Short mmCIF file of C-alpha atoms in Angstrom, two decimals:
data_model
loop_
_atom_site.label_atom_id
_atom_site.label_comp_id
_atom_site.label_asym_id
_atom_site.label_seq_id
_atom_site.Cartn_x
_atom_site.Cartn_y
_atom_site.Cartn_z
CA GLU A 1 77.01 -52.69 93.44
CA LEU A 2 78.84 -50.31 91.15
CA SER A 3 80.32 -53.08 89.01
CA LEU A 4 76.83 -54.01 87.76
CA LEU A 5 76.65 -50.76 85.76
CA SER A 6 78.23 -52.39 82.71
CA ASN A 7 77.06 -49.67 80.28
CA LEU A 8 78.34 -46.76 82.39
CA ILE A 9 80.59 -44.49 80.34
CA PHE A 10 81.00 -41.43 82.60
CA LEU A 11 81.71 -41.40 86.35
CA ASP A 12 82.51 -38.10 88.05
CA LEU A 13 83.32 -38.37 91.75
CA ASP A 14 85.32 -35.12 92.01
CA GLU A 15 85.12 -33.20 95.30
CA ASN A 16 83.18 -35.73 97.36
CA SER A 17 85.40 -36.18 100.44
CA LEU A 18 86.09 -39.77 99.40
CA PHE A 19 88.80 -41.62 101.31
CA GLY A 20 90.43 -45.02 101.05
CA THR A 21 91.66 -46.64 97.86
CA ILE A 22 90.21 -46.59 94.35
CA PRO A 23 87.67 -49.47 94.37
CA SER A 24 88.75 -52.54 92.43
CA GLU A 25 85.20 -53.24 91.17
CA LEU A 26 85.65 -50.28 88.81
CA GLY A 27 87.91 -52.57 86.78
CA ARG A 28 84.77 -54.37 85.58
CA LEU A 29 83.30 -51.23 83.97
CA SER A 30 84.73 -51.94 80.53
CA ALA A 31 82.64 -49.26 78.74
CA LEU A 32 83.94 -46.45 80.95
CA ASN A 33 85.28 -43.48 78.95
CA ASN A 34 85.66 -40.84 81.66
CA LEU A 35 86.63 -41.41 85.28
CA TYR A 36 87.19 -38.54 87.71
CA PHE A 37 88.34 -38.70 91.35
CA GLY A 38 89.85 -35.22 91.74
CA ASN A 39 90.08 -33.32 95.01
CA ASN A 40 89.26 -36.11 97.44
CA SER A 41 91.32 -37.88 100.11
CA LEU A 42 92.13 -41.10 98.28
CA THR A 43 95.20 -43.07 99.40
CA GLY A 44 97.16 -46.02 98.11
CA THR A 45 98.52 -46.52 94.63
CA LEU A 46 97.00 -46.14 91.19
CA PRO A 47 95.54 -49.60 90.60
CA THR A 48 96.80 -51.82 87.81
CA PHE A 49 93.21 -52.65 86.80
CA LEU A 50 93.03 -49.22 85.16
CA GLY A 51 94.88 -50.86 82.27
CA GLU A 52 91.85 -53.11 81.71
CA LEU A 53 89.60 -50.10 81.02
CA THR A 54 90.56 -49.98 77.35
CA ALA A 55 87.80 -47.49 76.43
CA LEU A 56 89.08 -44.95 78.98
CA SER A 57 89.89 -41.63 77.32
CA GLN A 58 90.00 -39.32 80.36
CA PHE A 59 91.16 -40.02 83.89
CA ALA A 60 91.70 -37.57 86.72
CA ALA A 61 92.75 -38.21 90.30
CA TYR A 62 94.44 -34.89 91.10
CA GLN A 63 94.65 -33.48 94.64
CA ASN A 64 94.57 -36.74 96.57
CA TYR A 65 97.14 -38.65 98.63
CA LEU A 66 98.08 -41.30 96.09
CA THR A 67 101.57 -42.81 96.33
CA GLY A 68 103.84 -45.07 94.33
CA THR A 69 104.49 -44.98 90.61
CA LEU A 70 102.34 -45.06 87.49
CA PRO A 71 101.44 -48.67 86.67
CA THR A 72 102.97 -49.92 83.43
CA GLU A 73 99.53 -51.33 82.55
CA LEU A 74 98.46 -47.77 81.70
CA GLY A 75 100.59 -48.04 78.57
CA VAL A 76 97.95 -50.11 76.78
CA LEU A 77 95.29 -47.38 77.04
CA THR A 78 95.47 -46.20 73.44
CA ALA A 79 92.19 -44.24 73.71
CA MET A 80 93.59 -42.07 76.55
CA GLU A 81 93.49 -38.36 75.71
CA ALA A 82 93.76 -36.72 79.14
CA PHE A 83 95.40 -38.08 82.29
CA GLY A 84 95.66 -35.87 85.38
CA VAL A 85 97.25 -36.96 88.64
CA SER A 86 98.89 -33.76 89.83
CA GLU A 87 99.16 -32.83 93.52
CA ASN A 88 99.65 -36.37 94.83
CA ASN A 89 102.71 -38.14 96.23
CA LEU A 90 103.58 -40.12 93.12
CA MET A 91 107.19 -40.93 92.24
CA GLY A 92 109.13 -41.86 89.14
CA SER A 93 110.23 -40.36 85.89
#
């Protein structure tokens, strides 16, 4: 199970033909610095548990089919340096 990798700091799943939603067990990877899901077929919304990944400095989920708005929980990610979610169906201002 992915959530058992408690020391994982880098997870790159770009361009893997992934589909479905972003797995909630990733919310338990508190050491994660970099998380990449670009160019897949992910659906659903950006999960609120991303706000629990306080060490996260880079996140990318570009070129998917994500919908909804950016969760307000992302506002607590003070280590965030790069955040890419272009080419989705996200809304808001």
